[in-house]
mmCIF file of C-alpha atoms in Angstrom:
data_model
loop_
_atom_site.group_PDB
_atom_site.id
_atom_site.type_symbol
_atom_site.label_atom_id
_atom_site.label_comp_id
_atom_site.label_asym_id
_atom_site.label_seq_id
_atom_site.Cartn_x
_atom_site.Cartn_y
_atom_site.Cartn_z
ATOM 1 C CA MET A 1 108.281 102.179 109.563
ATOM 2 C CA THR A 2 111.277 103.817 107.939
ATOM 3 C CA ILE A 3 114.021 102.474 105.732
ATOM 4 C CA LEU A 4 117.184 104.499 105.302
ATOM 5 C CA LEU A 5 118.815 103.992 101.931
ATOM 6 C CA PRO A 6 122.261 105.539 101.434
ATOM 7 C CA ALA A 7 122.407 107.372 98.117
ATOM 8 C CA VAL A 8 125.140 105.103 96.815
ATOM 9 C CA HIS A 9 122.801 102.113 97.175
ATOM 10 C CA ALA A 10 119.857 104.034 95.736
ATOM 11 C CA ARG A 11 122.002 104.565 92.630
ATOM 12 C CA GLU A 12 122.891 100.864 92.503
ATOM 13 C CA ILE A 13 119.192 100.001 92.552
ATOM 14 C CA ASP A 14 118.461 102.557 89.808
ATOM 15 C CA LEU A 15 121.325 101.263 87.662
ATOM 16 C CA HIS A 16 120.219 97.661 88.070
ATOM 17 C CA GLY A 17 116.681 98.577 87.001
ATOM 18 C CA GLU A 18 118.026 100.486 84.016
ATOM 19 C CA SER A 19 120.369 97.725 82.898
ATOM 20 C CA ALA A 20 117.620 95.104 83.206
ATOM 21 C CA TYR A 21 115.145 97.250 81.238
ATOM 22 C CA PRO A 22 112.836 96.373 79.522
ATOM 23 C CA GLU A 23 112.870 93.358 81.825
ATOM 24 C CA GLU A 24 112.394 93.572 85.565
ATOM 25 C CA GLY A 25 115.508 93.554 87.707
ATOM 26 C CA ALA A 26 115.552 92.435 91.317
ATOM 27 C CA GLY A 27 117.876 91.958 94.233
ATOM 28 C CA VAL A 28 118.078 91.988 97.990
ATOM 29 C CA LEU A 29 118.691 94.742 100.514
ATOM 30 C CA LEU A 30 121.110 93.814 103.290
ATOM 31 C CA GLY A 31 121.387 95.859 106.433
ATOM 32 C CA LEU A 32 120.554 96.284 110.056
ATOM 33 C CA ILE A 33 117.508 97.005 112.130
ATOM 34 C CA GLU A 34 118.116 99.722 114.702
ATOM 35 C CA ASN A 35 116.024 101.073 117.578
ATOM 36 C CA GLY A 36 113.123 98.751 117.102
ATOM 37 C CA ASP A 37 112.041 99.288 113.539
ATOM 38 C CA LEU A 38 114.468 101.659 111.829
ATOM 39 C CA ARG A 39 115.999 99.836 108.908
ATOM 40 C CA ARG A 40 119.335 100.894 107.487
ATOM 41 C CA VAL A 41 120.552 99.438 104.198
ATOM 42 C CA ARG A 42 124.251 98.569 104.174
ATOM 43 C CA ARG A 43 124.537 96.640 100.938
ATOM 44 C CA THR A 44 122.542 95.733 97.886
ATOM 45 C CA LEU A 45 122.960 92.420 96.172
ATOM 46 C CA PRO A 46 121.620 92.174 92.623
ATOM 47 C CA LEU A 47 120.230 88.724 91.811
ATOM 48 C CA PRO A 48 119.290 87.164 88.495
ATOM 49 C CA ASN A 49 115.665 87.348 87.398
ATOM 50 C CA ARG A 50 114.781 83.654 87.081
ATOM 51 C CA TRP A 51 111.222 84.085 85.863
ATOM 52 C CA GLU A 52 110.961 81.282 83.340
ATOM 53 C CA ASP A 53 109.535 82.811 80.189
ATOM 54 C CA GLU A 54 109.613 85.960 78.086
ATOM 55 C CA THR A 55 107.297 87.843 80.421
ATOM 56 C CA ARG A 56 110.300 88.947 82.468
ATOM 57 C CA THR A 57 109.213 92.411 81.311
ATOM 58 C CA ARG A 58 106.351 92.037 83.787
ATOM 59 C CA ARG A 59 107.593 89.475 86.263
ATOM 60 C CA TYR A 60 110.582 88.595 88.388
ATOM 61 C CA ARG A 61 111.506 85.607 90.421
ATOM 62 C CA ILE A 62 114.397 85.140 92.798
ATOM 63 C CA ASP A 63 115.441 81.526 93.054
ATOM 64 C CA PRO A 64 115.340 80.025 96.565
ATOM 65 C CA LEU A 65 118.964 78.947 96.274
ATOM 66 C CA ASP A 66 120.021 82.472 95.273
ATOM 67 C CA LEU A 67 118.127 83.789 98.277
ATOM 68 C CA LEU A 68 119.694 81.199 100.586
ATOM 69 C CA ASP A 69 123.085 82.256 99.285
ATOM 70 C CA ALA A 70 122.253 85.900 99.938
ATOM 71 C CA GLU A 71 121.063 85.061 103.432
ATOM 72 C CA GLU A 72 124.361 83.314 104.160
ATOM 73 C CA LYS A 73 126.369 86.243 102.747
ATOM 74 C CA ALA A 74 124.369 88.609 104.934
ATOM 75 C CA GLU A 75 125.045 86.551 108.022
ATOM 76 C CA GLU A 76 128.796 86.433 107.294
ATOM 77 C CA ASP A 77 128.796 90.236 107.367
ATOM 78 C CA GLY A 78 126.618 90.397 110.451
ATOM 79 C CA LEU A 79 123.752 91.780 108.374
ATOM 80 C CA THR A 80 120.245 90.604 107.699
ATOM 81 C CA ILE A 81 118.078 90.622 104.572
ATOM 82 C CA LEU A 82 115.864 93.630 105.135
ATOM 83 C CA GLY A 83 113.954 93.274 101.933
ATOM 84 C CA ILE A 84 113.757 92.933 98.205
ATOM 85 C CA TYR A 85 114.039 95.550 95.513
ATOM 86 C CA HIS A 86 112.636 95.214 92.015
ATOM 87 C CA SER A 87 111.877 97.426 89.048
ATOM 88 C CA HIS A 88 108.593 98.071 87.297
ATOM 89 C CA PRO A 89 109.428 98.834 83.665
ATOM 90 C CA ASP A 90 107.083 101.562 82.418
ATOM 91 C CA HIS A 91 104.820 101.097 85.420
ATOM 92 C CA PRO A 92 104.322 103.047 88.615
ATOM 93 C CA PRO A 93 106.293 101.996 91.713
ATOM 94 C CA ARG A 94 103.340 100.552 93.572
ATOM 95 C CA PRO A 95 102.793 96.874 94.290
ATOM 96 C CA SER A 96 100.481 94.931 92.011
ATOM 97 C CA ASP A 97 97.955 92.297 93.051
ATOM 98 C CA PHE A 98 100.527 89.786 91.860
ATOM 99 C CA ASP A 99 103.091 91.324 94.218
ATOM 100 C CA LEU A 100 100.584 91.092 97.066
ATOM 101 C CA GLU A 101 99.763 87.464 96.433
ATOM 102 C CA ARG A 102 103.449 86.544 96.504
ATOM 103 C CA ALA A 103 104.635 88.850 99.253
ATOM 104 C CA LEU A 104 106.336 87.696 102.400
ATOM 105 C CA PRO A 105 105.880 89.409 105.727
ATOM 106 C CA PHE A 106 108.696 91.401 107.314
ATOM 107 C CA TYR A 107 110.513 92.258 104.074
ATOM 108 C CA THR A 108 110.624 95.815 102.833
ATOM 109 C CA TYR A 109 109.770 95.798 99.144
ATOM 110 C CA VAL A 110 111.410 98.680 97.320
ATOM 111 C CA ILE A 111 109.901 99.198 93.872
ATOM 112 C CA THR A 112 111.538 101.454 91.300
ATOM 113 C CA GLU A 113 109.757 102.743 88.254
ATOM 114 C CA VAL A 114 111.914 102.578 85.122
ATOM 115 C CA ARG A 115 110.304 104.595 82.364
ATOM 116 C CA SER A 116 111.719 104.295 78.843
ATOM 117 C CA GLY A 117 114.952 102.939 80.296
ATOM 118 C CA GLY A 118 115.512 105.665 82.886
ATOM 119 C CA ALA A 119 114.999 105.058 86.602
ATOM 120 C CA GLY A 120 112.363 107.242 88.221
ATOM 121 C CA GLU A 121 110.680 107.197 91.575
ATOM 122 C CA SER A 122 111.290 104.471 94.169
ATOM 123 C CA ARG A 123 108.856 103.673 96.953
ATOM 124 C CA ALA A 124 108.954 101.182 99.801
ATOM 125 C CA TRP A 125 106.188 98.855 100.916
ATOM 126 C CA ARG A 126 105.588 96.232 103.541
ATOM 127 C CA LEU A 127 102.968 93.510 103.717
ATOM 128 C CA ALA A 128 100.306 94.218 106.341
ATOM 129 C CA GLU A 129 100.009 91.668 109.121
ATOM 130 C CA ASP A 130 96.656 90.419 107.769
ATOM 131 C CA ARG A 131 98.291 89.832 104.344
ATOM 132 C CA GLY A 132 95.458 91.777 102.750
ATOM 133 C CA ARG A 133 97.380 94.805 101.530
ATOM 134 C CA PHE A 134 100.690 96.620 101.455
ATOM 135 C CA GLU A 135 101.472 99.516 103.737
ATOM 136 C CA GLU A 136 103.786 102.200 102.486
ATOM 137 C CA GLU A 137 107.018 102.523 104.382
ATOM 138 C CA SER A 138 108.869 105.790 104.487
ATOM 139 C CA LEU A 139 111.930 105.573 102.219
ATOM 140 C CA THR A 140 114.668 108.052 103.050
ATOM 141 C CA VAL A 141 117.639 108.362 100.743
ATOM 142 C CA VAL A 142 120.608 109.404 102.872
ATOM 143 C CA PRO A 143 123.079 111.692 101.049
ATOM 144 C CA ASP A 144 126.564 110.175 100.785
ATOM 145 C CA GLN A 145 128.362 112.655 103.076
ATOM 146 C CA MET A 146 125.829 112.028 105.842
ATOM 147 C CA GLU A 147 126.421 108.322 105.825
ATOM 148 C CA ASP A 148 128.375 107.505 108.971
ATOM 149 C CA ARG A 149 130.666 104.928 107.438
ATOM 150 C CA MET B 1 112.872 65.427 116.294
ATOM 151 C CA ASN B 2 113.860 67.539 113.347
ATOM 152 C CA LEU B 3 115.534 70.908 112.999
ATOM 153 C CA VAL B 4 113.721 73.411 110.802
ATOM 154 C CA ARG B 5 115.565 76.360 109.349
ATOM 155 C CA ILE B 6 113.395 79.471 109.315
ATOM 156 C CA PRO B 7 113.989 82.161 106.674
ATOM 157 C CA THR B 8 114.521 85.744 107.879
ATOM 158 C CA PRO B 9 111.017 87.016 107.062
ATOM 159 C CA LEU B 10 109.364 84.292 109.131
ATOM 160 C CA ARG B 11 111.630 84.605 112.159
ATOM 161 C CA PRO B 12 109.417 87.242 113.792
ATOM 162 C CA TYR B 13 106.866 84.422 114.102
ATOM 163 C CA THR B 14 109.307 81.952 115.663
ATOM 164 C CA GLU B 15 110.462 84.193 118.506
ATOM 165 C CA GLY B 16 113.312 85.410 116.295
ATOM 166 C CA LYS B 17 114.825 81.949 116.097
ATOM 167 C CA LYS B 18 116.766 80.899 113.023
ATOM 168 C CA GLU B 19 116.302 77.211 113.717
ATOM 169 C CA VAL B 20 113.508 75.579 115.635
ATOM 170 C CA GLU B 21 112.524 72.035 116.462
ATOM 171 C CA ALA B 22 109.493 70.270 115.092
ATOM 172 C CA SER B 23 108.675 66.666 114.406
ATOM 173 C CA GLY B 24 106.575 64.586 112.086
ATOM 174 C CA ALA B 25 106.663 61.553 109.840
ATOM 175 C CA THR B 26 106.450 63.573 106.621
ATOM 176 C CA VAL B 27 107.356 67.068 105.477
ATOM 177 C CA MET B 28 103.718 68.109 105.777
ATOM 178 C CA ALA B 29 103.486 66.701 109.305
ATOM 179 C CA VAL B 30 106.611 68.600 110.363
ATOM 180 C CA LEU B 31 105.182 71.842 108.957
ATOM 181 C CA GLU B 32 101.885 71.184 110.734
ATOM 182 C CA ASP B 33 103.760 70.595 113.977
ATOM 183 C CA LEU B 34 105.709 73.802 113.408
ATOM 184 C CA SER B 35 102.431 75.687 112.951
ATOM 185 C CA LEU B 36 101.139 74.239 116.227
ATOM 186 C CA ARG B 37 104.252 75.350 118.081
ATOM 187 C CA TYR B 38 104.245 78.794 116.455
ATOM 188 C CA PRO B 39 100.639 79.464 115.420
ATOM 189 C CA SER B 40 101.275 82.874 113.820
ATOM 190 C CA VAL B 41 103.563 81.327 111.205
ATOM 191 C CA ARG B 42 100.715 79.267 109.758
ATOM 192 C CA SER B 43 99.108 81.919 107.568
ATOM 193 C CA HIS B 44 102.457 82.631 105.922
ATOM 194 C CA LEU B 45 103.157 78.986 105.123
ATOM 195 C CA PHE B 46 99.681 77.835 104.117
ATOM 196 C CA ASN B 47 96.977 79.423 102.013
ATOM 197 C CA GLY B 48 93.294 79.316 102.921
ATOM 198 C CA ASN B 49 92.909 75.841 101.445
ATOM 199 C CA GLY B 50 95.660 74.311 103.522
ATOM 200 C CA GLY B 51 98.090 74.130 100.607
ATOM 201 C CA LEU B 52 101.590 75.564 100.769
ATOM 202 C CA ARG B 53 101.881 79.144 99.539
ATOM 203 C CA PRO B 54 103.553 79.466 96.124
ATOM 204 C CA TYR B 55 106.726 81.037 97.498
ATOM 205 C CA VAL B 56 107.371 78.258 100.034
ATOM 206 C CA ASN B 57 110.161 75.927 98.981
ATOM 207 C CA ILE B 58 111.154 73.071 101.209
ATOM 208 C CA PHE B 59 114.513 71.346 101.248
ATOM 209 C CA VAL B 60 115.224 68.204 103.236
ATOM 210 C CA ASN B 61 118.919 67.721 103.941
ATOM 211 C CA ASP B 62 119.657 70.195 101.121
ATOM 212 C CA LEU B 63 117.434 68.384 98.576
ATOM 213 C CA ASP B 64 114.410 70.102 97.077
ATOM 214 C CA ILE B 65 111.324 68.061 98.017
ATOM 215 C CA ARG B 66 110.010 68.543 94.460
ATOM 216 C CA GLY B 67 112.708 66.079 93.441
ATOM 217 C CA LEU B 68 111.683 63.763 96.286
ATOM 218 C CA ALA B 69 108.096 62.938 97.205
ATOM 219 C CA GLY B 70 106.911 66.514 97.645
ATOM 220 C CA GLU B 71 105.013 67.270 100.831
ATOM 221 C CA ALA B 72 104.691 63.536 101.439
ATOM 222 C CA THR B 73 108.472 63.118 101.633
ATOM 223 C CA VAL B 74 109.247 60.886 104.608
ATOM 224 C CA MET B 75 111.184 62.474 107.458
ATOM 225 C CA THR B 76 113.352 60.460 109.766
ATOM 226 C CA ASP B 77 114.664 61.585 113.097
ATOM 227 C CA GLY B 78 117.482 64.091 112.654
ATOM 228 C CA ASP B 79 116.600 65.093 109.088
ATOM 229 C CA ARG B 80 117.046 68.822 108.627
ATOM 230 C CA LEU B 81 114.276 70.740 106.932
ATOM 231 C CA MET B 82 114.850 74.146 105.363
ATOM 232 C CA ILE B 83 112.128 76.588 104.436
ATOM 233 C CA VAL B 84 113.454 78.847 101.705
ATOM 234 C CA PRO B 85 111.179 81.362 100.018
ATOM 235 C CA SER B 86 111.373 82.096 96.343
ATOM 236 C CA ILE B 87 110.534 85.691 95.786
ATOM 237 C CA ALA B 88 108.328 86.697 92.891
ATOM 238 C CA GLY B 89 106.343 89.681 91.810
ATOM 239 C CA GLY B 90 105.872 92.061 88.985
ATOM 240 C CA SER B 91 103.934 94.969 87.650
ATOM 241 C CA ASP B 92 100.189 95.151 87.239
ATOM 242 C CA ALA B 93 99.823 94.817 83.534
ATOM 243 C CA GLU B 94 98.727 91.470 82.272
ATOM 244 C CA ALA B 95 101.403 89.491 80.537
ATOM 245 C CA LEU B 96 102.004 90.025 76.839
ATOM 246 C CA ARG B 97 101.158 87.333 74.353
ATOM 247 C CA PRO B 98 103.017 86.104 71.322
ATOM 248 C CA VAL B 99 101.789 87.918 68.217
ATOM 249 C CA ASP B 100 102.894 86.673 64.803
ATOM 250 C CA HIS B 101 104.180 89.759 63.044
ATOM 251 C CA ALA B 102 104.852 87.822 59.853
ATOM 252 C CA ALA B 103 101.083 87.247 59.616
ATOM 253 C CA LEU B 104 100.424 90.951 60.194
ATOM 254 C CA ARG B 105 102.909 92.003 57.512
ATOM 255 C CA THR B 106 101.489 89.524 55.012
ATOM 256 C CA ASN B 107 98.070 90.959 55.732
ATOM 257 C CA GLN B 108 99.300 94.512 55.103
ATOM 258 C CA ALA B 109 101.036 93.507 51.872
ATOM 259 C CA VAL B 110 97.896 91.794 50.545
ATOM 260 C CA ILE B 111 95.733 94.791 51.490
ATOM 261 C CA ILE B 112 98.106 97.203 49.731
ATOM 262 C CA GLY B 113 98.308 94.952 46.646
ATOM 263 C CA LEU B 114 94.556 94.522 46.330
ATOM 264 C CA LEU B 115 93.804 98.233 46.841
ATOM 265 C CA LEU B 116 96.415 99.266 44.256
ATOM 266 C CA ALA B 117 94.961 96.690 41.855
ATOM 267 C CA ALA B 118 91.496 98.118 42.524
ATOM 268 C CA PHE B 119 92.723 101.596 41.606
ATOM 269 C CA VAL B 120 94.537 100.448 38.471
ATOM 270 C CA ALA B 121 91.533 98.410 37.310
ATOM 271 C CA ASP B 122 89.148 101.167 38.445
ATOM 272 C CA ALA B 123 87.256 98.580 40.476
ATOM 273 C CA PRO B 124 85.615 100.267 43.504
ATOM 274 C CA ALA B 125 83.829 96.981 44.273
ATOM 275 C CA LEU B 126 87.208 95.443 45.200
ATOM 276 C CA VAL B 127 87.739 98.262 47.727
ATOM 277 C CA ALA B 128 84.392 97.359 49.292
ATOM 278 C CA VAL B 129 85.352 93.667 49.413
ATOM 279 C CA VAL B 130 88.727 94.354 51.076
ATOM 280 C CA GLY B 131 87.040 96.673 53.591
ATOM 281 C CA ALA B 132 84.401 94.054 54.393
ATOM 282 C CA LEU B 133 87.039 91.328 54.845
ATOM 283 C CA MET B 134 89.028 93.588 57.182
ATOM 284 C CA LEU B 135 85.929 94.273 59.284
ATOM 285 C CA LEU B 136 85.119 90.566 59.358
ATOM 286 C CA GLY B 137 88.711 89.719 60.330
ATOM 287 C CA SER B 138 88.627 92.237 63.180
ATOM 288 C CA VAL B 139 85.417 90.752 64.517
ATOM 289 C CA ARG B 140 86.927 87.269 64.356
ATOM 290 C CA GLY B 141 90.134 88.536 65.963
ATOM 291 C CA ARG B 142 92.498 87.623 63.154
ATOM 292 C CA PRO B 143 94.111 89.228 60.132
ATOM 293 C CA ALA B 144 91.679 89.485 57.195
ATOM 294 C CA PHE B 145 94.005 87.536 54.911
ATOM 295 C CA ALA B 146 95.283 85.033 57.447
ATOM 296 C CA ALA B 147 94.428 82.241 54.999
ATOM 297 C CA ILE B 148 96.956 83.575 52.457
ATOM 298 C CA TYR B 149 99.592 83.756 55.192
ATOM 299 C CA ARG B 150 98.883 80.171 56.217
ATOM 300 C CA LEU B 151 99.195 79.064 52.605
ATOM 301 C CA LEU B 152 102.539 80.851 52.134
ATOM 302 C CA ARG B 153 103.756 79.420 55.403
ATOM 303 C CA SER B 154 102.795 75.897 54.496
ATOM 304 C CA MET B 155 104.685 76.348 51.214
ATOM 305 C CA GLY B 156 107.740 77.301 53.268
ATOM 306 C CA ARG B 157 107.827 80.828 51.831
ATOM 307 C CA LEU B 158 107.251 82.554 55.166
ATOM 308 C CA ARG B 159 108.274 81.859 58.710
ATOM 309 C CA PRO B 160 106.372 83.012 61.803
ATOM 310 C CA GLU B 161 107.865 85.929 63.677
ATOM 311 C CA LEU B 162 106.466 85.740 67.180
ATOM 312 C CA LEU B 163 106.929 88.873 69.258
ATOM 313 C CA GLN B 164 105.683 89.506 72.790
ATOM 314 C CA ASP B 165 102.956 92.012 72.089
ATOM 315 C CA ASN B 166 99.303 92.864 72.634
ATOM 316 C CA PRO B 167 96.999 91.524 69.906
ATOM 317 C CA GLU B 168 94.193 94.019 70.653
ATOM 318 C CA PRO B 169 95.806 97.150 69.155
ATOM 319 C CA HIS B 170 96.486 95.286 65.892
ATOM 320 C CA ARG B 171 92.881 94.180 65.785
ATOM 321 C CA PHE B 172 91.819 97.775 66.391
ATOM 322 C CA ALA B 173 94.142 99.023 63.625
ATOM 323 C CA GLN B 174 92.593 96.601 61.145
ATOM 324 C CA LEU B 175 89.109 97.585 62.296
ATOM 325 C CA LEU B 176 89.996 101.203 61.666
ATOM 326 C CA GLY B 177 91.257 100.372 58.165
ATOM 327 C CA GLY B 178 88.063 98.427 57.484
ATOM 328 C CA VAL B 179 85.936 101.369 58.607
ATOM 329 C CA VAL B 180 87.838 103.839 56.396
ATOM 330 C CA LEU B 181 87.496 101.518 53.370
ATOM 331 C CA SER B 182 83.786 101.085 54.093
ATOM 332 C CA LEU B 183 83.394 104.864 54.112
ATOM 333 C CA GLY B 184 85.304 104.868 50.826
ATOM 334 C CA ALA B 185 82.910 102.279 49.408
ATOM 335 C CA LEU B 186 80.007 104.430 50.555
ATOM 336 C CA ALA B 187 81.572 107.430 48.805
ATOM 337 C CA PHE B 188 81.857 105.395 45.577
ATOM 338 C CA ALA B 189 78.213 104.363 45.920
ATOM 339 C CA LEU B 190 77.228 108.012 46.278
ATOM 340 C CA GLY B 191 79.231 108.897 43.173
ATOM 341 C CA ALA B 192 82.083 110.645 45.002
ATOM 342 C CA ALA B 193 84.870 108.633 43.352
ATOM 343 C CA SER B 194 87.665 111.064 44.278
ATOM 344 C CA LEU B 195 86.746 110.837 47.956
ATOM 345 C CA GLY B 196 86.546 107.049 47.611
ATOM 346 C CA TRP B 197 90.044 106.811 46.166
ATOM 347 C CA GLY B 198 91.303 109.368 48.700
ATOM 348 C CA LEU B 199 90.129 107.202 51.600
ATOM 349 C CA THR B 200 91.571 104.127 49.891
ATOM 350 C CA ALA B 201 94.905 105.945 49.593
ATOM 351 C CA VAL B 202 94.865 106.665 53.335
ATOM 352 C CA VAL B 203 94.566 102.952 54.081
ATOM 353 C CA VAL B 204 97.316 102.082 51.560
ATOM 354 C CA ALA B 205 99.591 104.714 53.125
ATOM 355 C CA LEU B 206 98.994 103.534 56.710
ATOM 356 C CA ALA B 207 99.405 99.864 55.775
ATOM 357 C CA GLY B 208 102.612 100.871 53.948
ATOM 358 C CA ILE B 209 104.029 102.699 56.967
ATOM 359 C CA ASN B 210 103.270 99.632 59.036
ATOM 360 C CA LEU B 211 104.745 97.205 56.493
ATOM 361 C CA PHE B 212 107.903 99.126 55.645
ATOM 362 C CA ALA B 213 108.601 101.240 58.736
ATOM 363 C CA GLY B 214 107.177 98.953 61.426
ATOM 364 C CA VAL B 215 104.909 101.710 62.743
ATOM 365 C CA CYS B 216 101.279 100.787 63.352
ATOM 366 C CA VAL B 217 99.406 104.083 63.479
ATOM 367 C CA GLY B 218 96.153 102.383 64.486
ATOM 368 C CA CYS B 219 97.989 100.691 67.387
ATOM 369 C CA ALA B 220 99.447 104.031 68.485
ATOM 370 C CA LEU B 221 95.938 105.470 68.442
ATOM 371 C CA TYR B 222 94.785 102.522 70.556
ATOM 372 C CA TYR B 223 97.524 103.145 73.143
ATOM 373 C CA TRP B 224 96.789 106.873 73.244
ATOM 374 C CA LEU B 225 93.111 106.142 73.858
ATOM 375 C CA ALA B 226 94.152 103.681 76.603
ATOM 376 C CA ARG B 227 96.327 106.349 78.175
ATOM 377 C CA VAL B 228 93.345 108.659 78.599
ATOM 378 C CA HIS B 229 91.320 105.716 79.957
ATOM 379 C CA VAL B 230 88.783 105.382 77.162
ATOM 380 C CA PRO B 231 86.648 102.332 78.058
ATOM 381 C CA GLY B 232 87.566 99.241 76.056
ATOM 382 C CA PHE B 233 91.174 100.391 75.573
ATOM 383 C CA SER B 234 93.094 98.866 78.443
ATOM 384 C CA LYS B 235 96.470 97.639 77.214
ATOM 385 C CA SER B 236 99.668 99.611 77.538
ATOM 386 C CA PRO B 237 102.549 99.283 75.068
ATOM 387 C CA PRO B 238 105.097 96.512 75.665
ATOM 388 C CA PRO B 239 107.869 97.865 77.902
ATOM 389 C CA GLY B 240 110.626 99.527 75.965
ATOM 390 C CA SER B 241 108.567 100.237 72.887
ATOM 391 C CA VAL B 242 107.133 103.494 71.582
ATOM 392 C CA PRO B 243 103.330 103.208 71.175
ATOM 393 C CA GLY B 244 102.663 101.723 67.737
ATOM 394 C CA ARG B 245 106.233 100.653 67.026
ATOM 395 C CA ARG B 246 107.068 97.005 66.656
ATOM 396 C CA PRO B 247 108.199 95.574 70.021
ATOM 397 C CA THR B 248 111.946 95.156 70.129
ATOM 398 C CA ILE B 249 111.974 91.852 71.973
#
């Protein structure tokens, strides 16, 4: 399980987390699946955090209609939604029990720690088939000049 | 027969298909039929009790079933059902709660006023009373002089200022103040008046820093103890705030 994240998109994810701070910021990762299970991110799409109350510092919610929209945009470009990224303000980039309870299979969940407003480490996770836990997915940031576009 | 649109993350369970057929008289019946046709999709649609998982949103002909009859919404032949997940998550820490900072500031102002009055009137007994009330307030989980705040509020002199915060560190800060004043009272009782007034001055100074600079030293101490995992100290500061400083949002 590997997800390749071009540096330009890694920066977009960091910036989104920083601009949303101290609230959580989230969006979707669009891309392609190659050779079985190698995932390559081609685009990020920031989405509004629609969690209803002030606890957006600890929670995020992506509206189904926003997600449907994103899915349609992905399909127009011949891409697929590989996963979801979100920030953990002042918390480590590992999924919480709350993340586990709400997680969907298949998606790669990229979590970025944003400490005191500055983006830190990002890690990728995927829900295990038995829904009982997350498995870490290898997250490789691809330097810009190596990106084959 | 109805067409069911499958969201990307569930397509691995429907042979990769974006749209599949299923039938039933209601939304629930269609989803049950879908789970019979593609058994591995079931655990991602339903929880252990047979209810829909919280992220599952169903639209019938582009209308959210929550605005219709929910899972009992009647399906007629040809109706198109869409399963669209809403994605949610968040970090581990428990959610913050609203804490009325106007009540905290009133409490600090009353404490400062009473302790200064005790010094001016040379009344160590008043120091003991304030300390005891602070301890009592901490045990009851409220500011010692909450009654005065409520009175001022009912007179329209003060308005609540609710900030998303943790109440525990404030309780701890007041407990700390109460303990220091109790030690001061003990010092007075043992005839060490200078020590008594010295400890009283510490509480006045810390309450003053909190009141005028918005820095709660006791709260900072609480967060530092939490950081080194001292049992009983579990909360971390609200995101974006320095330990002990008033939350910014």
